[in-house]
Coordinates of C-alpha atoms and ligand atoms in Angstrom, one line a residue:
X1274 CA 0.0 0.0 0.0
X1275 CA 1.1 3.7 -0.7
X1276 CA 1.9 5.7 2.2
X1277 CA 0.1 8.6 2.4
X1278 CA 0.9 12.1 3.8
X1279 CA -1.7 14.2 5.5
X1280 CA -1.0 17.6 6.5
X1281 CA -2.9 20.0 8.6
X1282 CA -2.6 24.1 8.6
X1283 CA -4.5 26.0 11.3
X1284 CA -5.2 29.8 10.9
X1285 CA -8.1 31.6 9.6
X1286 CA -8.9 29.8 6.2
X1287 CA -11.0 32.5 3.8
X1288 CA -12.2 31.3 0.0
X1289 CA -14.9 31.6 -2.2
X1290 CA -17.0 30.0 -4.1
X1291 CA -18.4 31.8 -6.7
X1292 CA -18.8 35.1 -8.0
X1293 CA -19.2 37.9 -4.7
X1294 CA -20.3 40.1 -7.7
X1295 CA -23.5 37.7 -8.4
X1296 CA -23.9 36.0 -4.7
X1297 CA -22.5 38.5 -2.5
X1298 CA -21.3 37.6 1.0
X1299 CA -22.1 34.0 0.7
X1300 CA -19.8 34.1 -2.2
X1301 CA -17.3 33.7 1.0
X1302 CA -16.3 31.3 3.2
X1303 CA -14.3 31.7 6.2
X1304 CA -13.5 30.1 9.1
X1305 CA -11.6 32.5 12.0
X1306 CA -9.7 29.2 13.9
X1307 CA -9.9 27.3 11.0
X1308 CA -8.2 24.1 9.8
X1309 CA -7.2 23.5 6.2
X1310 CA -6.5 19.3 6.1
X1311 CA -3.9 18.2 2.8
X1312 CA -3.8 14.6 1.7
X1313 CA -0.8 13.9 -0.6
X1314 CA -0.6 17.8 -1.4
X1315 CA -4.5 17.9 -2.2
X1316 CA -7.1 19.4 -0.4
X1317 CA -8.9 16.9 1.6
X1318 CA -11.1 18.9 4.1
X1319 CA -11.7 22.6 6.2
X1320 CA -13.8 23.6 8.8
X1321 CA -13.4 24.7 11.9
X1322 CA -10.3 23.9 13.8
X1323 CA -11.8 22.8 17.4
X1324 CA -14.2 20.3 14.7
X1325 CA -11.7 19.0 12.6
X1326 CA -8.6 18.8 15.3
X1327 CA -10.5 15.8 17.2
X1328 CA -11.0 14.0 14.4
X1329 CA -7.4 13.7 13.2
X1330 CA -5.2 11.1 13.5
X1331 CA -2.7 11.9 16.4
X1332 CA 0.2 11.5 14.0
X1333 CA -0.3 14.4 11.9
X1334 CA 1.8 17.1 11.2
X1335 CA 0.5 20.5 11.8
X1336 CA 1.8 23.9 11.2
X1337 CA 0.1 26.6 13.3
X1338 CA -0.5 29.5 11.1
X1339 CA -3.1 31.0 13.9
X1340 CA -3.0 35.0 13.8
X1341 CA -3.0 34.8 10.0
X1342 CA -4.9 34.8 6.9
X1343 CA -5.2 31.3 4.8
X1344 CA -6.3 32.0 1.4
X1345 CA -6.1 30.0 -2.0
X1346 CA -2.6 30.8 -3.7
X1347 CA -3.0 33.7 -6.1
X1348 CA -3.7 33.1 -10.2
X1349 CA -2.0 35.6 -12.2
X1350 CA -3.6 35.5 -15.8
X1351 CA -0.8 37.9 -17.9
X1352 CA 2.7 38.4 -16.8
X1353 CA 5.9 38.1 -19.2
X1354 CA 8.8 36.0 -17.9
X1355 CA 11.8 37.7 -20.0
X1356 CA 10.4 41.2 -19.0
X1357 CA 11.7 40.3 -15.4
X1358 CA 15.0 43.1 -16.0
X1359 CA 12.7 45.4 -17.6
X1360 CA 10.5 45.8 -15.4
X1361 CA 10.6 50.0 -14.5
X1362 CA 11.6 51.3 -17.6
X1363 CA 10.9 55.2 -17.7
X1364 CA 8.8 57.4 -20.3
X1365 CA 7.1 55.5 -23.6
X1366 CA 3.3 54.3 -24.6
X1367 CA 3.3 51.0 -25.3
X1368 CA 4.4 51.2 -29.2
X1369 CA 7.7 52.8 -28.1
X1370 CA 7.9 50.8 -25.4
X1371 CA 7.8 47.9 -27.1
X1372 CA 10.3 49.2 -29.7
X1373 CA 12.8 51.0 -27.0
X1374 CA 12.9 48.4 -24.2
X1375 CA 11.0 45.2 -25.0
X1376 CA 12.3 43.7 -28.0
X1377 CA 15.8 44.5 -27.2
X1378 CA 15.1 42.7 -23.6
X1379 CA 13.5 39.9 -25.2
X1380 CA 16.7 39.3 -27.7
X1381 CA 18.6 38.0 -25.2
X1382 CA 16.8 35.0 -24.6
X1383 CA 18.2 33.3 -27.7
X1384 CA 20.7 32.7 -25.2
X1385 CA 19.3 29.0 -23.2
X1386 CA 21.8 30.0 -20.3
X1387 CA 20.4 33.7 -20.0
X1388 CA 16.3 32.3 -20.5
X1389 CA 17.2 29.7 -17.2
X1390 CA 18.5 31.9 -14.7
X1391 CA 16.0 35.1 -15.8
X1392 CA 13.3 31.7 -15.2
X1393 CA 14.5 30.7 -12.2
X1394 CA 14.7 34.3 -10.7
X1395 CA 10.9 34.6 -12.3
X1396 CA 9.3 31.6 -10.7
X1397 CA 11.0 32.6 -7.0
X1398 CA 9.6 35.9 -7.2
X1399 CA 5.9 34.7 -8.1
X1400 CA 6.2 32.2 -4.4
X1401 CA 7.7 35.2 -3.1
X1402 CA 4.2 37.4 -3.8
X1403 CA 2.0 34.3 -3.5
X1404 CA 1.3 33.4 -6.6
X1405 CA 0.7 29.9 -7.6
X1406 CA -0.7 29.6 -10.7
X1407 CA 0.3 32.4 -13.9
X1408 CA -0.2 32.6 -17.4
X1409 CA 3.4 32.9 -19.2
X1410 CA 4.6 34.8 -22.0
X1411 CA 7.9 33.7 -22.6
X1412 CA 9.6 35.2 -26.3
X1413 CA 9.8 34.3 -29.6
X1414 CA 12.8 31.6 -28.8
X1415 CA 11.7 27.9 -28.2
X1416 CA 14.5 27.2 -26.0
X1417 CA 12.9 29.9 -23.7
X1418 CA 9.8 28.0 -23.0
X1419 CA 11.7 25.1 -22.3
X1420 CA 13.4 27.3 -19.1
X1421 CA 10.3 28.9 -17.7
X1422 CA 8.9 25.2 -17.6
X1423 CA 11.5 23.7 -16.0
X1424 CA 11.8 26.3 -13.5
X1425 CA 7.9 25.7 -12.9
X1426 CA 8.3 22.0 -12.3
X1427 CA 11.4 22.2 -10.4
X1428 CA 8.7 23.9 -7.8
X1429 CA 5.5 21.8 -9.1
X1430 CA 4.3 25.1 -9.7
X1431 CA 1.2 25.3 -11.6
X1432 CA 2.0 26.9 -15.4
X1433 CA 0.8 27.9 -18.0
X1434 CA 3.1 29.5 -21.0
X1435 CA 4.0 29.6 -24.6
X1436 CA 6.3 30.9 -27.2
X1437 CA 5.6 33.9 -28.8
X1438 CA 4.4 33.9 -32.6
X1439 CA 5.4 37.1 -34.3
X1440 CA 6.2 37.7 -38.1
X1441 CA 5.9 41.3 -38.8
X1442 CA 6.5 44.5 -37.7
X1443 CA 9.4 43.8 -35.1
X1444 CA 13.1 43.2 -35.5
X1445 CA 14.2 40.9 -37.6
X1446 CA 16.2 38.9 -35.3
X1447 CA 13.0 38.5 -33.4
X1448 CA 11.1 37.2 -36.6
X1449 CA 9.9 33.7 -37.2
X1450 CA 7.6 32.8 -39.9
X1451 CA 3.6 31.5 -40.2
X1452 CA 5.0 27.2 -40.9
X1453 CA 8.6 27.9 -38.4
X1454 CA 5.7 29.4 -35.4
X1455 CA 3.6 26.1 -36.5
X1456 CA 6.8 24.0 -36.0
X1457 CA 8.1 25.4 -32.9
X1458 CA 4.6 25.1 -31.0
X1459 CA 3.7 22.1 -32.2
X1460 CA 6.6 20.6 -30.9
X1461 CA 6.5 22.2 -27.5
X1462 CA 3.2 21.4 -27.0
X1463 CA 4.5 17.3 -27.7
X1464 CA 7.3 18.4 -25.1
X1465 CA 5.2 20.2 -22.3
X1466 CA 1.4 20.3 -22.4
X1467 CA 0.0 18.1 -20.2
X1468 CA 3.4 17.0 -18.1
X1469 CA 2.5 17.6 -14.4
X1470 CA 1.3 20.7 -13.7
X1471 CA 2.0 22.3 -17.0
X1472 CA -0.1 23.5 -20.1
X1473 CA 0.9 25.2 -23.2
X1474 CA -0.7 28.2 -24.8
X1475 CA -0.4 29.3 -28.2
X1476 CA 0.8 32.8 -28.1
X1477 CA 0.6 35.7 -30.9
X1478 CA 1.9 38.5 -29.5
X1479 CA -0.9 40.7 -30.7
X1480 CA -2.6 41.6 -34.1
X1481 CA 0.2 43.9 -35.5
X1482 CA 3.4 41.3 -35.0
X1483 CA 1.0 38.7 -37.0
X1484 CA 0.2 38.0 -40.8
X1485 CA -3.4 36.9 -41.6
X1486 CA -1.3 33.3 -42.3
X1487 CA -0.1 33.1 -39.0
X1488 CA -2.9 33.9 -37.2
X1489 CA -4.4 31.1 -39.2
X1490 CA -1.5 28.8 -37.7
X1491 CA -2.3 30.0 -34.3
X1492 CA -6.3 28.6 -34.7
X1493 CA -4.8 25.6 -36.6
X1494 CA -2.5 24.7 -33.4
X1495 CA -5.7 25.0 -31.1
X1496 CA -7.7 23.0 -33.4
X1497 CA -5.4 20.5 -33.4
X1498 CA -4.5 20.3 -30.0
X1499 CA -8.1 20.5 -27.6
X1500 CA -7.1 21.5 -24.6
X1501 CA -4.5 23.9 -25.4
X1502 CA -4.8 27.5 -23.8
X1503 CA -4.7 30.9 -26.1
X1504 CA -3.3 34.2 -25.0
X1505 CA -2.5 37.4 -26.7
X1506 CA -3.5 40.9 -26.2
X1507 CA -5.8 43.3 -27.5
X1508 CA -7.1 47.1 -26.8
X1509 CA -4.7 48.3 -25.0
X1510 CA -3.6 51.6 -26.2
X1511 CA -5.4 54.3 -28.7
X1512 CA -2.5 54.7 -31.1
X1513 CA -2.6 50.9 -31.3
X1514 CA -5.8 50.3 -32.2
X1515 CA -6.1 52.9 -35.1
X1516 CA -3.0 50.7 -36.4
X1517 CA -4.6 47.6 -36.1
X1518 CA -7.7 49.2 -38.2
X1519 CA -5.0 50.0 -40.8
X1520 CA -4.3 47.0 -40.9
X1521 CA -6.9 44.8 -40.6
X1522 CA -8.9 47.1 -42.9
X1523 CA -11.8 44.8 -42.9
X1524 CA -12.3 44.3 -39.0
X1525 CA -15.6 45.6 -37.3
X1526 CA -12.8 46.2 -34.3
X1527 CA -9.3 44.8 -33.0
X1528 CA -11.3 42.1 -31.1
X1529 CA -13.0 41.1 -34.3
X1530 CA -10.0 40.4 -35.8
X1531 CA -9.3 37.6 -33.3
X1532 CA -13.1 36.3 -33.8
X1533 CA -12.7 36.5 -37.9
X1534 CA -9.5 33.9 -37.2
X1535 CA -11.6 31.6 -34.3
X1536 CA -9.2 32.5 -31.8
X1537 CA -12.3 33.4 -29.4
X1538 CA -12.8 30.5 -27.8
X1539 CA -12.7 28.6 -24.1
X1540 CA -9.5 28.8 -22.7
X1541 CA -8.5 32.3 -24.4
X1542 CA -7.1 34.7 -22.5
X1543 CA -7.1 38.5 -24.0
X1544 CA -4.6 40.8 -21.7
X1545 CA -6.3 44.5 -21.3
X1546 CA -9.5 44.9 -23.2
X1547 CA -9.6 48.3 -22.3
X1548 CA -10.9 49.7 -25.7
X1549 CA -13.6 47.5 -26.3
X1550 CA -17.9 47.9 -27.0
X1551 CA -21.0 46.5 -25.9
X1552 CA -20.5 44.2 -29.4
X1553 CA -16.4 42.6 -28.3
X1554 CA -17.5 41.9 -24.8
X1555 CA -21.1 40.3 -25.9
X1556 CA -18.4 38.2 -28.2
X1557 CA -15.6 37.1 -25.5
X1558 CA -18.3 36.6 -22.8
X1559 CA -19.9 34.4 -25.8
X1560 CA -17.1 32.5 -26.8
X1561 CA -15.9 31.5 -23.3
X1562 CA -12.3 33.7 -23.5
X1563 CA -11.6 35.7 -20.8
X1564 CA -10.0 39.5 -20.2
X1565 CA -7.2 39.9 -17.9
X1566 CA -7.2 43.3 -15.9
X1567 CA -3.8 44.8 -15.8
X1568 CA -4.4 47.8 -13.6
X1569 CA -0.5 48.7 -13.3
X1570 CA 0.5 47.8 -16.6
X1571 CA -2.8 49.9 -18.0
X1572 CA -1.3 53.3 -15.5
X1573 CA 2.5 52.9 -15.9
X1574 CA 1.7 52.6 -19.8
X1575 CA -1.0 55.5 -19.6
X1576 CA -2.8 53.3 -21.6
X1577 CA -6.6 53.6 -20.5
X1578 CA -9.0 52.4 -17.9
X1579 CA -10.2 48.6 -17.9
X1580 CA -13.8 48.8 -16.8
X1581 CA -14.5 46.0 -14.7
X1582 CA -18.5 46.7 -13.8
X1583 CA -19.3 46.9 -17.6
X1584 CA -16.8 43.4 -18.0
X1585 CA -19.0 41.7 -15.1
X1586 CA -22.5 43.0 -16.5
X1587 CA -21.5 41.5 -19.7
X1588 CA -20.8 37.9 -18.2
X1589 CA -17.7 38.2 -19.4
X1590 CA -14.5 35.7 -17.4
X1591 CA -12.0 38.1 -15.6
X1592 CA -8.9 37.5 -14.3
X1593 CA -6.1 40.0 -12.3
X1594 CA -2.8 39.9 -14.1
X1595 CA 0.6 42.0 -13.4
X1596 CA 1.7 42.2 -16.8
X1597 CA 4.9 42.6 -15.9
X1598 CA 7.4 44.2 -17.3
X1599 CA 5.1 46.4 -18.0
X1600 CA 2.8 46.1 -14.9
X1601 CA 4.9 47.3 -12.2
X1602 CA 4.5 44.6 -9.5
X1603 CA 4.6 40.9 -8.9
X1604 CA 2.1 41.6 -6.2
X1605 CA -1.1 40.6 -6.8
X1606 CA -2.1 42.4 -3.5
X1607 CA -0.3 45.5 -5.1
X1608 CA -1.9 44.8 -8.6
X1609 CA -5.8 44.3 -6.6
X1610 CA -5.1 48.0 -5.2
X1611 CA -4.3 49.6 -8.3
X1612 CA -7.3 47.6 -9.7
X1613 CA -9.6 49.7 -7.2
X1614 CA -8.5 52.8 -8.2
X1615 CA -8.8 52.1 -11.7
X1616 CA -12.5 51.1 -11.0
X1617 CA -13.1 54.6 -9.2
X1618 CA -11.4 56.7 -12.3
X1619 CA -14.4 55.0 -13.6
X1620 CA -17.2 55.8 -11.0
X1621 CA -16.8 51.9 -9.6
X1622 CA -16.1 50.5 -6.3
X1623 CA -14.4 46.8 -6.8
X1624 CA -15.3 45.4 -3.5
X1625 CA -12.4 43.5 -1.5
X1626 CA -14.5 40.2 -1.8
X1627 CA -14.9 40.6 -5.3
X1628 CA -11.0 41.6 -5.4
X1629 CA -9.7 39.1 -3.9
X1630 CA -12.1 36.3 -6.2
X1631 CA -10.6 37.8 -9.3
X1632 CA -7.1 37.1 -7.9
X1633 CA -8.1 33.1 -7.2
X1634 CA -11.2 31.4 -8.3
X1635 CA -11.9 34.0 -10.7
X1636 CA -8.6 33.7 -12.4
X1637 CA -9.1 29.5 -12.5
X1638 CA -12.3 29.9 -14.2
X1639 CA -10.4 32.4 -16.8
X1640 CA -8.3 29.6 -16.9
X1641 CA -10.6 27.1 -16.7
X1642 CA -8.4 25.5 -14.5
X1643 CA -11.1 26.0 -11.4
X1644 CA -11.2 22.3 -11.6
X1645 CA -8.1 22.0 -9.5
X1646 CA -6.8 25.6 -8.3
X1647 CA -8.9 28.6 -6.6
X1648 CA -10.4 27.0 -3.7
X1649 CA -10.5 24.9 -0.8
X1650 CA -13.2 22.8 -2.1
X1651 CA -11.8 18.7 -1.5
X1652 CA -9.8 17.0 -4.2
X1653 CA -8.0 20.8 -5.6
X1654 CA -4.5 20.5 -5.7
X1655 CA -3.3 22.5 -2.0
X1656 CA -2.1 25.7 -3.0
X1657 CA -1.8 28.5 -0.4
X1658 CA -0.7 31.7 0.6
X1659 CA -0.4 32.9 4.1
X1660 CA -0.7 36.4 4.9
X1661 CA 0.8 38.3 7.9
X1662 CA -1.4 40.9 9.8
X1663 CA 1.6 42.3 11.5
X1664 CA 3.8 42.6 8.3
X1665 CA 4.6 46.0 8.4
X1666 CA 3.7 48.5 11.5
X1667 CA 1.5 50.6 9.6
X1668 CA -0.9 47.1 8.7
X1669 CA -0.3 46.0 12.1
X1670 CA -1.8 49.1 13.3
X1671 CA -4.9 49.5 11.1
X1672 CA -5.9 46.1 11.3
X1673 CA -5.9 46.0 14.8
X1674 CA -8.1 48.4 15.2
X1675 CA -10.3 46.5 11.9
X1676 CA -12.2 43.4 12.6
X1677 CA -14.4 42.7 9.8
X1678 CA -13.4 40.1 7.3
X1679 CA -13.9 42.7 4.2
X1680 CA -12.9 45.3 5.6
X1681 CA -9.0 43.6 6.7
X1682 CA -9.0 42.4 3.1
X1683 CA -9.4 45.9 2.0
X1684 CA -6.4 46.6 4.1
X1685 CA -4.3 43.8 2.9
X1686 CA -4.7 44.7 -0.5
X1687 CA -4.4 48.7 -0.5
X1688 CA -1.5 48.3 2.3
X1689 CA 0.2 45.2 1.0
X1690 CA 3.0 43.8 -1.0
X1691 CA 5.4 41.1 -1.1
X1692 CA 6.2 41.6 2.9
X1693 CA 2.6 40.4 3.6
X1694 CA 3.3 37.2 2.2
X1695 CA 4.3 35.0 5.1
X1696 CA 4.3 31.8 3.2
X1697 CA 3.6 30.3 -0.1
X1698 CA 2.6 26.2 -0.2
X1699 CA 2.8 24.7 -3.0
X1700 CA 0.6 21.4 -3.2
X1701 CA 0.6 21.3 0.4
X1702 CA 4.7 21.9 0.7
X1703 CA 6.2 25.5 1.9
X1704 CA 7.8 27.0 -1.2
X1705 CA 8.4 29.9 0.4
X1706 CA 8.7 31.2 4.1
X1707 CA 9.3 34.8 4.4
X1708 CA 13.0 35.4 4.5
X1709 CA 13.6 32.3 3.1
X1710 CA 13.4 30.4 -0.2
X1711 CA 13.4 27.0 0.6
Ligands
GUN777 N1 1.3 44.3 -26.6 C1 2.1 43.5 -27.4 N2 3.2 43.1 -26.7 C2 3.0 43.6 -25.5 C3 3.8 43.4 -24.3 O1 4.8 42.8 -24.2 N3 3.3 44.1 -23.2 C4 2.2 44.8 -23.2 N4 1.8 45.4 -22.1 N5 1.4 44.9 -24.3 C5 1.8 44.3 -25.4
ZN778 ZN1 1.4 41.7 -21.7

């Protein structure tokens, strides 16, 4: 018989279970002295601690997290690996940006020895901020997917990433063609889709670095391979969408030229969105894709204000992502604050519950990865992060004088950053322990 391992965490456990947007409070579950139970690195029961504690065999191991906050480890749904020493850069819109600092960055991950330790850095810093599952773009290089997935599984870390596809409008060192794209993802999808806890997504940058024939490739790929993800961007800046209508002449909008190629589907993932109508979100909430909200990549970029109420009303999937190297943060808790602010600009209040769902089970549906990540429900795969009340003075302060569960979230994410992250589990084992990478 197979030995198995059960594990037990005590501290006050908080998930959801749907939508707060739709259900409200009940969307919510928390328990104050709470006790999350792990069998062989899967969730196998909560409840409350007193309950579950007499009920355990005397054997098992647990680690008293009382004092802090349990909650599901964070999904980031847009975040670029090889824009890690990037990250910062002062002064452009996107296009220059892109021209200036990005595809010069990106070069040097023809380089397998460079792409490793940039991957290694990158997955530490994600179990640094909490975050256990992320949506990867790596660059146009095969050999750079191969690091970022290594460096995932080295930490079982749960992945999802693919090489860039981009024929056009870039540097020609940084060019690869509609059948060499077709070749190189096919056969990292062979290598890496489906090992552990990795997936493969098919990855056009966006519409202008893409001929009509590779765009076809990329919808080819997906057809051929069910189950692979899809990720690119769209609407994120003005000057960029008048280019796209250049040249896409024919488009009803940037979104529709995605939808003209069948690249709106489940398991989609559109970074930004900002610049869309009534019409594009009617499509992605139709199709099943899902928009990822970059709040500090959408400021540092000045590129325009996501609208998350008119997203939600829609029906459409959203997910929180950093976007860096343009987003400004790892932090997810950082990225939910700037989120908030972005929905006031817009006369909107994105409520802490509804916060901190987008950041896990609302980023695993995005995903469609809710099946194992986002929750505490039995049988998901145990990812956690544990936050630290007394992190910093200043949180230590206000929440002691906050006791509602909302209103401490609120706190957390508007106050916090990496230095609220006291731990990061990873299928039930510590990753990370603050102050130490283990
Ligand atoms: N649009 C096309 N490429 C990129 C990128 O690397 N970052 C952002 N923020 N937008 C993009
Ligand atoms: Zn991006």
């Amino acid at each position: 018989m197979v030995e198995q391992t059960l594990q037990a965490f005590r501290g006050t456990l908080v998930d959801f279970v749907d939508d707060p947007q739709a259900l409200g409070e009940r969307a919510c579950r928390c328990f104050d002295d709470g006790l999350l139970v792990v069998r062989d690195g899967r969730v196998a029961e909560i409840g409350p601690a007193a309950e579950l504690l007499a009920r355990l065999p005397p054997q098992t191991a647990i680690t008293d997290y009382r004092g802090r906050l349990i909650l599901p480890g964070f999904v980031d749904t847009h975040i670029h690996y090889a824009q890690t020493d990037m990250i910062g850069s002062y002064g452009e819109q996107l296009l220059a940006w892109l021209e200036n600092y990005t595809f010069p960055t990106e070069r040097a991950f023809e380089d397998p020895q460079h792409a490793r330790e940039v991957a290694g850095f990158f997955i530490d810093e994600l179990l640094r901020n909490g975050t256990t599952t992320a949506m990867v773009f790596a660059t146009v290089h095969r050999q750079s997917v191969d690091a970022v997935f290594e460096a995932a599984a080295a930490r079982d870390l749960c992945l999802v990433a693919g090489k860039v596809m981009m024929d056009r409008n870039c540097p020609e060192s940084l060019r690869d063609t509609p059948a060499s794209s077709y070749e190189d993802s096919s056969a990292l999808i062979e290598r890496w889709h489906g090992r552990g806890r990795l997936r493969y997504a098919v990855t056009p940058r966006f519409a202008p670095t893409s001929s009509e024939a590779q765009l076809q490739m990329a919808a080819r790929l997906l057809d051929e391979h069910p189950g692979v993800f899809f990720q690119s961007h769209v609407a994120e800046n003005p000057q960029e969408v008048r280019w796209v209508a250049e040249l896409f002449p024919w488009s009803r909008s940037y979104l529709d030229v995605y939808d003209r190629f069948h690249l709106l589907r489940e398991r989609a993932v559109f970074a930004h969105c900002i610049h869309l109508d009534a019409h594009d979100r009617g499509r992605l909430a139709a199709s099943g894709a899902a928009a990822s909200f970059c709040a500090t990549s959408n400021l540092f970029l000045g590129s325009g204000l996501f609208d998350p109420q008119s997203a939600a009303e829609a029906g459409v999937r959203v997910g929180i992502g950093t976007d860096v190297g343009a987003g400004t943060s790892f932090s997810m808790l950082r990225t939910l604050d700037e989120s908030y602010k972005v929905a006031q600009m817009g006369g909107h209040r994105l409520s802490p519950l509804r916060a901190f769902y987008l950041a896990t089970l609302g980023g695993a549906r995005s995903l469609y990865l809710d099946d194992t990540v986002g929750n505490f429900e039995p049988g998901k795969v145990a990812d956690f992060v544990v936050l630290d009340p007394a992190a910093t003075p200043l949180l230590e302060r206000r929440l002691a004088r906050t006791p509602a569960l909302a209103d401490r979230l609120f706190l957390f994410m508007t106050l916090g950053d990496d230095r609220a992250v006291a731990a990061t589990h990873v299928a039930g084992r510590a990753r990370h322990v603050r102050g130490a990478l283990l």
